[in-house]
Short mmCIF file of C-alpha atoms in Angstrom, two decimals:
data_model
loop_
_atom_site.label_atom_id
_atom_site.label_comp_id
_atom_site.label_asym_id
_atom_site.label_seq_id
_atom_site.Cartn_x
_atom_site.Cartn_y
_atom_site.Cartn_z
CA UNK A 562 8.42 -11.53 -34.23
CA UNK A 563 9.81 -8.41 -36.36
CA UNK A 564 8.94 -5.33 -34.78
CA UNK A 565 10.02 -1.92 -33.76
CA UNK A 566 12.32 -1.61 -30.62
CA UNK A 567 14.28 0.82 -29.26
CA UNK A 568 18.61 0.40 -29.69
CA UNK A 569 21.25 1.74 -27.68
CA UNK A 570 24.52 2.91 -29.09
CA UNK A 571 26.84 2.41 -25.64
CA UNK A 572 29.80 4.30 -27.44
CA UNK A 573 27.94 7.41 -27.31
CA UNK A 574 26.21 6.93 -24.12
CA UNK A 575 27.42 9.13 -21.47
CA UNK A 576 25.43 6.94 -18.39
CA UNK A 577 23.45 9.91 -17.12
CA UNK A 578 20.73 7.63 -16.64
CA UNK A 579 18.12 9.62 -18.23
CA UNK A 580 16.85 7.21 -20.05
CA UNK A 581 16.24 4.55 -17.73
CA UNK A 582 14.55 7.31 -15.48
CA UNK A 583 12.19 7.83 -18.29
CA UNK A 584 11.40 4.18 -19.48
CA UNK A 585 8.39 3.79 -17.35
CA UNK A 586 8.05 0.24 -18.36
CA UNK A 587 11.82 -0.61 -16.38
CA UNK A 588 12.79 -1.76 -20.10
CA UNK A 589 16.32 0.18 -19.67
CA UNK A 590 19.01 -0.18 -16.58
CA UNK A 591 22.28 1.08 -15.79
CA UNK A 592 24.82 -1.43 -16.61
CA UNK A 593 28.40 -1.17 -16.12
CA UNK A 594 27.84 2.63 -16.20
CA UNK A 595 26.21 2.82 -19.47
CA UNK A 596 22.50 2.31 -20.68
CA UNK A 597 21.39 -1.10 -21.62
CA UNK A 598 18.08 -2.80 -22.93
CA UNK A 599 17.66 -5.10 -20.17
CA UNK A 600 14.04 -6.94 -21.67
CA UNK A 601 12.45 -6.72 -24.83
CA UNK A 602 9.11 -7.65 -23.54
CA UNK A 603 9.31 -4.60 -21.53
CA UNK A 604 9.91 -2.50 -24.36
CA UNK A 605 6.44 -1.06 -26.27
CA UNK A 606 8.83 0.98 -29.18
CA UNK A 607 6.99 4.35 -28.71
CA UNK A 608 9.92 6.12 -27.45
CA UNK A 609 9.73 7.86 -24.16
CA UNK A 610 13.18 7.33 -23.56
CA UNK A 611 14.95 9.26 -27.05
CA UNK A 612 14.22 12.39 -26.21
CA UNK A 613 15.68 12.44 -22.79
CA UNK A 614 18.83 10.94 -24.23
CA UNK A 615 21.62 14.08 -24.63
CA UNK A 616 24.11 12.01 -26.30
CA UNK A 617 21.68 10.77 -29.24
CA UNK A 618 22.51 7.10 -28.40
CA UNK A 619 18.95 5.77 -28.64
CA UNK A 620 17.47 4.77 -32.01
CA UNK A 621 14.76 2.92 -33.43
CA UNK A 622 15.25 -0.56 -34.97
CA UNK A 623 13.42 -3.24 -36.40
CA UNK A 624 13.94 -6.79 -35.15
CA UNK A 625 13.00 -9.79 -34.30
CA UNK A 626 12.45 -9.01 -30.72
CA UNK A 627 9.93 -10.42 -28.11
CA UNK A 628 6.29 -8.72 -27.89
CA UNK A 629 5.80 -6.32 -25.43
CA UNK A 630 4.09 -7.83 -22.79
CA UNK A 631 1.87 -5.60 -20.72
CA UNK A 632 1.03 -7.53 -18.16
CA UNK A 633 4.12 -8.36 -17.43
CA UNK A 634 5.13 -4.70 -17.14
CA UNK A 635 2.39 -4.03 -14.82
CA UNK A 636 3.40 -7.09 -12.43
CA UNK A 637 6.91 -5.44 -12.47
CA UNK A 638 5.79 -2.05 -11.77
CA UNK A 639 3.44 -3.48 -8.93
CA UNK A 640 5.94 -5.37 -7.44
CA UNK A 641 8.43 -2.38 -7.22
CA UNK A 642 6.10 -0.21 -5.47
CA UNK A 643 4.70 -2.90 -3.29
CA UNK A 644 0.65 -1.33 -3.94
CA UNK A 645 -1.83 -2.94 -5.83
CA UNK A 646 -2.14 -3.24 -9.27
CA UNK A 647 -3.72 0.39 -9.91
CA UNK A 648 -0.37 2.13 -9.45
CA UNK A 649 -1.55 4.99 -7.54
CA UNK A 650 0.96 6.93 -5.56
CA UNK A 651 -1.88 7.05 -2.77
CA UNK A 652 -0.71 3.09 -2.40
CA UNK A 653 2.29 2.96 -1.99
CA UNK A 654 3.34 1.34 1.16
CA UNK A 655 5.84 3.16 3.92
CA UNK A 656 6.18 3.25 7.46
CA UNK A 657 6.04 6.51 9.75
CA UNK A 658 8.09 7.95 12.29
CA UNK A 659 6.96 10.86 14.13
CA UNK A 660 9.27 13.33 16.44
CA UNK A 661 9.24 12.35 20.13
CA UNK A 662 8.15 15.62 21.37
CA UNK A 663 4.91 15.72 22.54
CA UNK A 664 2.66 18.25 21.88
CA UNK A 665 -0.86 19.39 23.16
CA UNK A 666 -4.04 21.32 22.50
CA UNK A 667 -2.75 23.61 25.39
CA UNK A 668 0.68 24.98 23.94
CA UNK A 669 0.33 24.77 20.10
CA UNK A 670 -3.19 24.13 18.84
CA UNK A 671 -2.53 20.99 17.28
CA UNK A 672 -2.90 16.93 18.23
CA UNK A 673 0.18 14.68 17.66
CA UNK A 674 -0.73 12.34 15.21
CA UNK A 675 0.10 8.47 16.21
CA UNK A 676 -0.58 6.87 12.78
CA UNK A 677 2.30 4.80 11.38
CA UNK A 678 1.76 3.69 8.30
CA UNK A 679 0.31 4.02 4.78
CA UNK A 680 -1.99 3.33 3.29
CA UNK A 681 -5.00 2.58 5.73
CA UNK A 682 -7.42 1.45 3.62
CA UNK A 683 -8.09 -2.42 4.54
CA UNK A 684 -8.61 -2.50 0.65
CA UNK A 685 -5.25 -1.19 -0.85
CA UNK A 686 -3.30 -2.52 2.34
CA UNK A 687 -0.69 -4.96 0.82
CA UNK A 688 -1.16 -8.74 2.58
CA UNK A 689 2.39 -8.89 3.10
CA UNK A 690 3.07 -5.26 3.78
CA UNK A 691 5.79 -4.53 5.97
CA UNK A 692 4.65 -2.98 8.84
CA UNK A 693 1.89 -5.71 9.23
CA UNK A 694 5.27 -8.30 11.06
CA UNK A 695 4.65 -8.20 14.83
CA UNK A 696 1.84 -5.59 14.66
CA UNK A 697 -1.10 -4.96 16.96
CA UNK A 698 -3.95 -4.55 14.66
CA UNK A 699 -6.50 -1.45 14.86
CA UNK A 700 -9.45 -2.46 12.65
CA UNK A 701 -11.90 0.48 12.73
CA UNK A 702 -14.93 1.87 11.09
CA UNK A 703 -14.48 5.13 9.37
CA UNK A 704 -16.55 6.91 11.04
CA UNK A 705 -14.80 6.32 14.39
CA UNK A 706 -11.93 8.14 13.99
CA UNK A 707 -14.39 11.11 13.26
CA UNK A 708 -16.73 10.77 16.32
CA UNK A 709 -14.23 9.91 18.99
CA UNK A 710 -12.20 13.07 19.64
CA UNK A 711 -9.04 10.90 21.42
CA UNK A 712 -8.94 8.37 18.56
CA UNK A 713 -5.33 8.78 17.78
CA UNK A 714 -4.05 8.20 21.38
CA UNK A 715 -6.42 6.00 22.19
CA UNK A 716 -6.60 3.68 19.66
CA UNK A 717 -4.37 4.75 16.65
CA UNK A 718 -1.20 4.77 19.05
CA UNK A 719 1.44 1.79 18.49
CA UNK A 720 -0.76 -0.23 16.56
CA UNK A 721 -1.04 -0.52 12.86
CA UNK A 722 -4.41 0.82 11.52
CA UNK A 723 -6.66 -0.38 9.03
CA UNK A 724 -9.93 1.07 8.05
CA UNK A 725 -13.05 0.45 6.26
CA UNK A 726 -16.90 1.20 5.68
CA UNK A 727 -18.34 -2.50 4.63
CA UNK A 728 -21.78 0.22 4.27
CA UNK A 729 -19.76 1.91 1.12
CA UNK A 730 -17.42 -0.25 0.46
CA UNK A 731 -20.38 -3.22 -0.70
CA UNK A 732 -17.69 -5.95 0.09
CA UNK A 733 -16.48 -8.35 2.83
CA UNK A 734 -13.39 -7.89 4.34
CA UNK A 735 -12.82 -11.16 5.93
CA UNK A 736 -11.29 -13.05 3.23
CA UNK A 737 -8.59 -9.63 2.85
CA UNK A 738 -8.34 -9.73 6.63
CA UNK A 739 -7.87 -13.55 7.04
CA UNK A 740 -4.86 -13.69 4.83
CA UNK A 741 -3.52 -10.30 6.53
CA UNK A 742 -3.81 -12.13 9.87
CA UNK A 743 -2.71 -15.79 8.14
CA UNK A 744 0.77 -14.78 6.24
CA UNK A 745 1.59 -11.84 9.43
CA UNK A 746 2.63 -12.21 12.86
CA UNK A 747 -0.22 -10.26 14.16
CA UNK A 748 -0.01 -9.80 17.94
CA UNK A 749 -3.49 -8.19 18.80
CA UNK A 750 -6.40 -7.07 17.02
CA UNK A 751 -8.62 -4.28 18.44
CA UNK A 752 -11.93 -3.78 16.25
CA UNK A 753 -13.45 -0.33 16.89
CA UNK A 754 -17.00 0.44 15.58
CA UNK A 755 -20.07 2.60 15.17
CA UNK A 756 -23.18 1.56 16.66
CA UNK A 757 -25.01 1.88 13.96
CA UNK A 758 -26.29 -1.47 12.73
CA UNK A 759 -24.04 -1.46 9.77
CA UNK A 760 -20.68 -1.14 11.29
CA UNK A 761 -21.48 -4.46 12.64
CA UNK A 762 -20.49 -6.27 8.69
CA UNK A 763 -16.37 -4.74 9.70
CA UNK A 764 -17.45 -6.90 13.11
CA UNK A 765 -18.28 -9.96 11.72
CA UNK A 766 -15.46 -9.71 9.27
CA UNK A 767 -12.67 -9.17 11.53
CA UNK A 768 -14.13 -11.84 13.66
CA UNK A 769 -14.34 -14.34 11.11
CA UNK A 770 -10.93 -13.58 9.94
CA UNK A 771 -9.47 -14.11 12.86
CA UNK A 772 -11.20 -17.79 13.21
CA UNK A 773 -10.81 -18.69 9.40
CA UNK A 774 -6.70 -17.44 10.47
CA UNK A 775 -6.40 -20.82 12.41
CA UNK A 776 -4.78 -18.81 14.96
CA UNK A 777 -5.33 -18.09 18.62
CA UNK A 778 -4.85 -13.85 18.99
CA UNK A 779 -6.15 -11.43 21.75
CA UNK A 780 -8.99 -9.46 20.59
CA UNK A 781 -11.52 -7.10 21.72
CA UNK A 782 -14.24 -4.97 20.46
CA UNK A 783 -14.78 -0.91 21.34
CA UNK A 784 -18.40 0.20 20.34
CA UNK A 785 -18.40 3.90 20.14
CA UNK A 786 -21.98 6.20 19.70
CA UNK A 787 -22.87 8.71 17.22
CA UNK A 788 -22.51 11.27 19.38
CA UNK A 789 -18.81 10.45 20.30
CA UNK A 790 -19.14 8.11 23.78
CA UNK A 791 -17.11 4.80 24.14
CA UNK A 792 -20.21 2.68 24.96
CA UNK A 793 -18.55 -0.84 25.46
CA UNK A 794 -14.87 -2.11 25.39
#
């Protein structure tokens, strides 16, 4: 099809790479040192990238080019940030590695938090994530973390956490769980719950998961009370 695309003069392009920072679509790359179309289709010909060009090298043309392709785009952009497809920053997936130095309520106030990883949300966890390989699992209610007052050393502590209210949430999370526990070499899974009635959905969930999974992993179940007790473990 004819349509209206961006061109890049690479005589006058200095390769500062401001363009390709700007192209939010991942249309333009850094080739040999100088700016390049790399796709068409990821190209939508509005322009983000001309003004951010100091050496005027990008221009509109028309051409029989490839139709932007949005979907496309948004696979790209998913893929590159390894979260799901809403793009929020709040996704994106990294590992955490806290200073060795312990500290206490004693000498500065403040609890050492054990969490290491992002995000936590069984929901916008990536399947194949990368801190899912080899993990002990932590699948807890919400609510848990809040009543408990040693949750992070207790239960947060070398294990990978995932959390979830099935209450708000109005969803299962087996079928997410099952392929987390399928495609990962999960090495444990510890479900911690409320004992309100309703926690017991993220229960059932994990537990079905982990039968659904085909695979045989330790588990166990902590039940903690509203008003902050472990009542079974």
């Amino acid at each position: 099809m004819i349509r209206r695309i961006i061109q890049i003069d690479e005589e006058k392009c200095n390769g500062c790479g401001a363009c390709a920072e700007a192209c939010h679509e991942g249309a333009i790359g850094m080739v040999d040192g100088k700016a390049r179309l790399l796709r068409d289709d990821y190209c939508d010909g509005l322009g983000d990238c001309l003004p951010s060009c100091p050496a005027g090298a990008i221009t509109f043309t028309e051409r029989e080019a490839a139709a932007y392709d949005e979907n496309a785009v948004k696979a790209a952009q998913q893929k590159k940030r390894g979260t799901l497809p809403c793009g929020c920053p709040g996704t994106n997936v990294k590992q955490i590695h806290h200073e060795q130095e312990a500290c206490s309520v004693s000498d500065s106030d403040m609890v050492k938090s054990h969490l290491s990883q992002w995000p936590v949300q069984i929901r916008l966890v990536p399947v194949n994530a990368p801190f899912l390989h080899g993990a002990n699992l932590l699948i807890a209610a919400d609510c848990t973390a809040y009543a408990y007052g040693n949750f992070h050393h207790r239960f947060i502590k070398n294990r990978v956490t995932l959390i979830g209210c099935p209450k708000l949430d109005h969803v299962s999370y087996a079928e997410k769980l099952t392929a987390i526990i399928r495609e990962n070499d999960i090495k444990s899974v510890t479900i911690v719950r409320m004992e309100v009635p309703c926690c017991g959905g993220l229960e059932h969930a994990a537990k079905e998961a982990l039968q659904a999974s085909g695979k045989f992993i330790p588990w166990q179940v902590v039940v903690i009370s509203t008003d902050g007790n472990m009542i079974s473990e």
